[in-house]
Amino acid sequence: VDRFPELADLAARENLWFHVDAAYGGFFLLTERGRARLAGIERADSVTLDPHKSLFLPYGVGALVVRDPRTLATSDASGRYLQDTDDLGSYAGLPDYGRLGPELTREARGLRVWLPLHLHGVAAFRDALDEKLDLAEEAHRVLRSMPGLEVPWHPELTIVGFRVRPHDSSPEARHRADEASRRMLEEINASTRAFLSSTEIDDRFTIRLTILSHRTHADRVTEALEIIAAAAAAVGGR
Ligand SMILES: Cc1ncc(COP(=O)(O)O)c(C=O)c1O
């Protein structure tokens, strides 16, 4: 998680827009741990939030929230037949969504977010997110105990990064370790029981275990860790 307080200070100092891409992480704000880790997000001018990620909801409900709704007001939608709405995107005191985004006529996507919250209550979502945070911490603990792997970061939310540990600090050893990590990821995903992705951190190929599906519980994480351990052994830890 980027250091929001420092970024907010920088943006304020330089008169810059402060946007936070919280598409994946934003809803962890519902949890105590998430609130601590995302401190400073409240100073953003705009925040991307994807309820189809950390709120476990169906696709198509991605949101951009802004401090000042006038920021979203579009002047493109004009025409005499629209003369009853004002430029600030409101009509009779209610938000006019036709003026607050690219679509003039749109479906009630908010319903898909509101209804599950209404039916299950916020606590159900908070508990599910806390479960994923616990699972990520446990996965981190187990991965750290696997020989031949390096697991440099404690997960701040629910992504655990790991890779094959090089024999030494030479560029050749790092290259060989990255190749082994690539083979390891292929081996893991060939299981078709767990799907992991990868990224580059500090110029090193790094595997990402992301725990975010509402269907992912301890049994699935245990199985994934067994698959990872087998893959690590198969690539010889190098
Ligand atoms: C931080 C972040 N921003 C944006 C996106 C893109 O989201 P989508 O694929 O739903 O458009 C992702 C997807 O994983 C993400 O993690």
mmCIF file of C-alpha atoms in Angstrom, residues 21-215:
data_model
loop_
_atom_site.group_PDB
_atom_site.id
_atom_site.type_symbol
_atom_site.label_atom_id
_atom_site.label_comp_id
_atom_site.label_asym_id
_atom_site.label_seq_id
_atom_site.Cartn_x
_atom_site.Cartn_y
_atom_site.Cartn_z
ATOM 1 C CA ASP A 21 -6.479 3.477 -7.047
ATOM 2 C CA ALA A 22 -8.167 1.452 -4.320
ATOM 3 C CA ALA A 23 -9.869 -0.846 -6.843
ATOM 4 C CA TYR A 24 -8.556 -3.918 -5.071
ATOM 5 C CA GLY A 25 -7.911 -2.691 -1.545
ATOM 6 C CA GLY A 26 -10.532 -0.032 -0.828
ATOM 7 C CA PHE A 27 -13.161 -2.091 0.930
ATOM 8 C CA PHE A 28 -10.666 -3.398 3.470
ATOM 9 C CA LEU A 29 -11.501 -0.070 5.111
ATOM 10 C CA LEU A 30 -14.399 -1.995 6.620
ATOM 11 C CA THR A 31 -11.896 -3.890 8.789
ATOM 12 C CA GLU A 32 -9.764 -2.580 11.628
ATOM 13 C CA ARG A 33 -6.525 -3.784 10.029
ATOM 14 C CA GLY A 34 -7.505 -2.329 6.671
ATOM 15 C CA ARG A 35 -8.339 1.035 8.225
ATOM 16 C CA ALA A 36 -4.891 1.211 9.800
ATOM 17 C CA ARG A 37 -3.146 0.211 6.564
ATOM 18 C CA LEU A 38 -5.116 2.588 4.359
ATOM 19 C CA ALA A 39 -4.751 5.587 6.681
ATOM 20 C CA GLY A 40 -4.572 8.834 4.717
ATOM 21 C CA ILE A 41 -6.881 7.627 1.906
ATOM 22 C CA GLU A 42 -9.481 10.056 3.293
ATOM 23 C CA ARG A 43 -7.346 12.927 1.987
ATOM 24 C CA ALA A 44 -7.713 11.808 -1.646
ATOM 25 C CA ASP A 45 -9.473 13.967 -4.234
ATOM 26 C CA SER A 46 -10.740 10.831 -5.961
ATOM 27 C CA VAL A 47 -10.714 7.104 -5.248
ATOM 28 C CA THR A 48 -11.324 4.118 -7.514
ATOM 29 C CA LEU A 49 -13.350 1.412 -5.766
ATOM 30 C CA ASP A 50 -14.226 -1.948 -7.268
ATOM 31 C CA PRO A 51 -17.022 -3.704 -5.372
ATOM 32 C CA HIS A 52 -16.423 -6.627 -7.753
ATOM 33 C CA LYS A 53 -13.081 -7.127 -6.044
ATOM 34 C CA SER A 54 -12.978 -6.634 -2.288
ATOM 35 C CA LEU A 55 -16.757 -6.618 -1.854
ATOM 36 C CA PHE A 56 -17.134 -9.952 -3.716
ATOM 37 C CA LEU A 57 -19.937 -8.597 -5.934
ATOM 38 C CA PRO A 58 -20.618 -9.255 -9.644
ATOM 39 C CA TYR A 59 -18.615 -7.482 -12.333
ATOM 40 C CA GLY A 60 -19.750 -4.195 -13.786
ATOM 41 C CA VAL A 61 -19.987 -2.097 -10.632
ATOM 42 C CA GLY A 62 -16.596 -0.350 -10.639
ATOM 43 C CA ALA A 63 -16.841 3.108 -9.102
ATOM 44 C CA LEU A 64 -14.966 6.382 -9.034
ATOM 45 C CA VAL A 65 -15.799 8.438 -5.988
ATOM 46 C CA VAL A 66 -14.820 12.085 -5.738
ATOM 47 C CA ARG A 67 -14.732 14.602 -2.947
ATOM 48 C CA ASP A 68 -16.506 17.247 -5.015
ATOM 49 C CA PRO A 69 -19.317 15.899 -7.266
ATOM 50 C CA ARG A 70 -18.900 18.898 -9.573
ATOM 51 C CA THR A 71 -15.667 17.242 -10.700
ATOM 52 C CA LEU A 72 -17.735 14.631 -12.486
ATOM 53 C CA ALA A 73 -20.179 17.019 -14.102
ATOM 54 C CA THR A 74 -19.960 16.578 -17.863
ATOM 55 C CA SER A 75 -20.876 19.467 -20.069
ATOM 56 C CA ASP A 76 -20.862 17.288 -23.209
ATOM 57 C CA ALA A 77 -24.382 16.077 -22.652
ATOM 58 C CA SER A 78 -26.215 19.108 -23.918
ATOM 59 C CA GLY A 79 -29.314 19.731 -25.941
ATOM 60 C CA ARG A 80 -32.659 21.455 -25.541
ATOM 61 C CA TYR A 81 -34.269 18.247 -24.397
ATOM 62 C CA LEU A 82 -31.883 18.341 -21.386
ATOM 63 C CA GLN A 83 -32.602 21.913 -20.411
ATOM 64 C CA ASP A 84 -34.330 20.950 -17.148
ATOM 65 C CA THR A 85 -31.120 19.764 -15.493
ATOM 66 C CA ASP A 86 -28.464 22.120 -14.282
ATOM 67 C CA ASP A 87 -24.745 21.990 -14.974
ATOM 68 C CA LEU A 88 -23.863 20.635 -11.576
ATOM 69 C CA GLY A 89 -25.500 17.323 -12.238
ATOM 70 C CA SER A 90 -28.559 17.709 -10.128
ATOM 71 C CA TYR A 91 -32.249 17.786 -10.775
ATOM 72 C CA ALA A 92 -34.686 18.924 -8.103
ATOM 73 C CA GLY A 93 -31.934 18.452 -5.524
ATOM 74 C CA LEU A 94 -31.222 14.846 -6.580
ATOM 75 C CA PRO A 95 -28.065 13.733 -8.399
ATOM 76 C CA ASP A 96 -28.555 13.554 -12.134
ATOM 77 C CA TYR A 97 -26.339 10.646 -13.095
ATOM 78 C CA GLY A 98 -26.659 11.538 -16.750
ATOM 79 C CA ARG A 99 -24.472 14.554 -15.967
ATOM 80 C CA LEU A 100 -22.103 12.735 -13.639
ATOM 81 C CA GLY A 101 -20.588 10.254 -16.073
ATOM 82 C CA PRO A 102 -20.266 9.342 -19.725
ATOM 83 C CA GLU A 103 -23.664 7.650 -20.027
ATOM 84 C CA LEU A 104 -26.804 9.705 -20.303
ATOM 85 C CA THR A 105 -29.171 6.801 -19.794
ATOM 86 C CA ARG A 106 -27.859 4.058 -17.574
ATOM 87 C CA GLU A 107 -28.942 1.075 -15.553
ATOM 88 C CA ALA A 108 -29.247 1.188 -11.780
ATOM 89 C CA ARG A 109 -25.877 -0.406 -11.097
ATOM 90 C CA GLY A 110 -25.875 0.860 -7.530
ATOM 91 C CA LEU A 111 -28.708 -1.556 -6.794
ATOM 92 C CA ARG A 112 -26.315 -4.464 -7.302
ATOM 93 C CA VAL A 113 -24.126 -3.058 -4.550
ATOM 94 C CA TRP A 114 -26.851 -1.796 -2.233
ATOM 95 C CA LEU A 115 -29.002 -4.945 -2.213
ATOM 96 C CA PRO A 116 -26.338 -7.429 -0.995
ATOM 97 C CA LEU A 117 -25.293 -4.930 1.688
ATOM 98 C CA HIS A 118 -28.923 -4.495 2.673
ATOM 99 C CA LEU A 119 -29.635 -8.255 2.725
ATOM 100 C CA HIS A 120 -26.468 -9.469 4.455
ATOM 101 C CA GLY A 121 -25.465 -6.400 6.474
ATOM 102 C CA VAL A 122 -22.059 -4.761 6.485
ATOM 103 C CA ALA A 123 -20.808 -7.121 9.226
ATOM 104 C CA ALA A 124 -20.977 -10.097 6.853
ATOM 105 C CA PHE A 125 -18.644 -8.302 4.442
ATOM 106 C CA ARG A 126 -16.343 -7.170 7.247
ATOM 107 C CA ASP A 127 -16.099 -10.753 8.551
ATOM 108 C CA ALA A 128 -15.343 -12.114 5.080
ATOM 109 C CA LEU A 129 -12.596 -9.519 4.575
ATOM 110 C CA ASP A 130 -11.134 -10.285 8.002
ATOM 111 C CA GLU A 131 -11.103 -13.966 7.057
ATOM 112 C CA LYS A 132 -9.118 -13.169 3.883
ATOM 113 C CA LEU A 133 -6.642 -11.059 5.906
ATOM 114 C CA ASP A 134 -6.170 -13.990 8.315
ATOM 115 C CA LEU A 135 -5.693 -16.408 5.411
ATOM 116 C CA ALA A 136 -3.052 -14.168 3.827
ATOM 117 C CA GLU A 137 -1.162 -13.935 7.119
ATOM 118 C CA GLU A 138 -1.259 -17.704 7.492
ATOM 119 C CA ALA A 139 -0.149 -18.231 3.878
ATOM 120 C CA HIS A 140 2.742 -15.843 4.498
ATOM 121 C CA ARG A 141 3.767 -17.810 7.603
ATOM 122 C CA VAL A 142 3.711 -21.142 5.760
ATOM 123 C CA LEU A 143 5.486 -19.813 2.654
ATOM 124 C CA ARG A 144 8.285 -18.411 4.809
ATOM 125 C CA SER A 145 8.902 -21.875 6.186
ATOM 126 C CA MET A 146 9.358 -23.407 2.716
ATOM 127 C CA PRO A 147 13.006 -24.040 1.899
ATOM 128 C CA GLY A 148 14.347 -22.375 -1.236
ATOM 129 C CA LEU A 149 11.763 -19.579 -1.285
ATOM 130 C CA GLU A 150 12.128 -15.953 -0.304
ATOM 131 C CA VAL A 151 9.053 -14.168 0.979
ATOM 132 C CA PRO A 152 10.285 -10.624 1.491
ATOM 133 C CA TRP A 153 7.119 -8.802 2.494
ATOM 134 C CA HIS A 154 4.520 -9.270 5.160
ATOM 135 C CA PRO A 155 1.153 -8.942 3.374
ATOM 136 C CA GLU A 156 -0.403 -5.544 4.053
ATOM 137 C CA LEU A 157 -3.733 -6.743 2.683
ATOM 138 C CA THR A 158 -4.288 -10.129 1.018
ATOM 139 C CA ILE A 159 -1.535 -10.413 -1.594
ATOM 140 C CA VAL A 160 1.503 -12.487 -0.673
ATOM 141 C CA GLY A 161 4.559 -12.145 -2.922
ATOM 142 C CA PHE A 162 7.235 -14.842 -3.053
ATOM 143 C CA ARG A 163 9.963 -16.131 -5.371
ATOM 144 C CA VAL A 164 12.793 -18.611 -5.590
ATOM 145 C CA ARG A 165 15.795 -17.593 -3.482
ATOM 146 C CA PRO A 166 18.994 -17.145 -5.498
ATOM 147 C CA HIS A 167 22.115 -19.124 -4.459
ATOM 148 C CA ASP A 168 24.034 -15.879 -4.044
ATOM 149 C CA SER A 169 23.721 -12.188 -4.891
ATOM 150 C CA SER A 170 25.328 -12.439 -8.362
ATOM 151 C CA PRO A 171 23.235 -11.330 -11.380
ATOM 152 C CA GLU A 172 23.526 -14.874 -12.821
ATOM 153 C CA ALA A 173 22.129 -16.450 -9.662
ATOM 154 C CA ARG A 174 19.256 -13.947 -9.621
ATOM 155 C CA HIS A 175 18.533 -14.701 -13.272
ATOM 156 C CA ARG A 176 18.509 -18.447 -12.614
ATOM 157 C CA ALA A 177 16.228 -17.941 -9.610
ATOM 158 C CA ASP A 178 13.815 -15.867 -11.725
ATOM 159 C CA GLU A 179 13.727 -18.610 -14.369
ATOM 160 C CA ALA A 180 12.993 -21.140 -11.635
ATOM 161 C CA SER A 181 10.187 -18.910 -10.306
ATOM 162 C CA ARG A 182 8.695 -18.773 -13.815
ATOM 163 C CA ARG A 183 8.765 -22.562 -14.072
ATOM 164 C CA MET A 184 7.288 -22.789 -10.610
ATOM 165 C CA LEU A 185 4.351 -20.548 -11.522
ATOM 166 C CA GLU A 186 3.653 -22.670 -14.622
ATOM 167 C CA GLU A 187 3.768 -25.802 -12.484
ATOM 168 C CA ILE A 188 1.367 -24.315 -9.909
ATOM 169 C CA ASN A 189 -1.157 -23.157 -12.492
ATOM 170 C CA ALA A 190 -0.926 -26.466 -14.394
ATOM 171 C CA SER A 191 -2.583 -27.988 -11.325
ATOM 172 C CA THR A 192 -5.742 -26.054 -12.326
ATOM 173 C CA ARG A 193 -6.607 -26.061 -8.602
ATOM 174 C CA ALA A 194 -5.097 -22.674 -7.809
ATOM 175 C CA PHE A 195 -4.373 -19.757 -10.120
ATOM 176 C CA LEU A 196 -1.548 -17.443 -9.183
ATOM 177 C CA SER A 197 -0.203 -14.470 -11.113
ATOM 178 C CA SER A 198 3.151 -12.718 -11.224
ATOM 179 C CA THR A 199 4.755 -9.309 -11.241
ATOM 180 C CA GLU A 200 8.209 -7.723 -11.228
ATOM 181 C CA ILE A 201 9.490 -6.228 -7.988
ATOM 182 C CA ASP A 202 13.023 -4.799 -7.774
ATOM 183 C CA ASP A 203 13.618 -6.317 -11.245
ATOM 184 C CA ARG A 204 12.868 -9.753 -9.862
ATOM 185 C CA PHE A 205 10.151 -12.085 -11.147
ATOM 186 C CA THR A 206 7.758 -12.410 -8.218
ATOM 187 C CA ILE A 207 4.780 -14.731 -7.833
ATOM 188 C CA ARG A 208 1.604 -13.303 -6.294
ATOM 189 C CA LEU A 209 -0.819 -15.298 -4.218
ATOM 190 C CA THR A 210 -3.971 -13.175 -4.031
ATOM 191 C CA ILE A 211 -6.701 -14.268 -1.642
ATOM 192 C CA LEU A 212 -9.907 -12.441 -2.487
ATOM 193 C CA SER A 213 -12.639 -14.763 -3.697
ATOM 194 C CA HIS A 214 -15.576 -15.208 -1.332
ATOM 195 C CA ARG A 215 -15.207 -18.945 -2.034
#
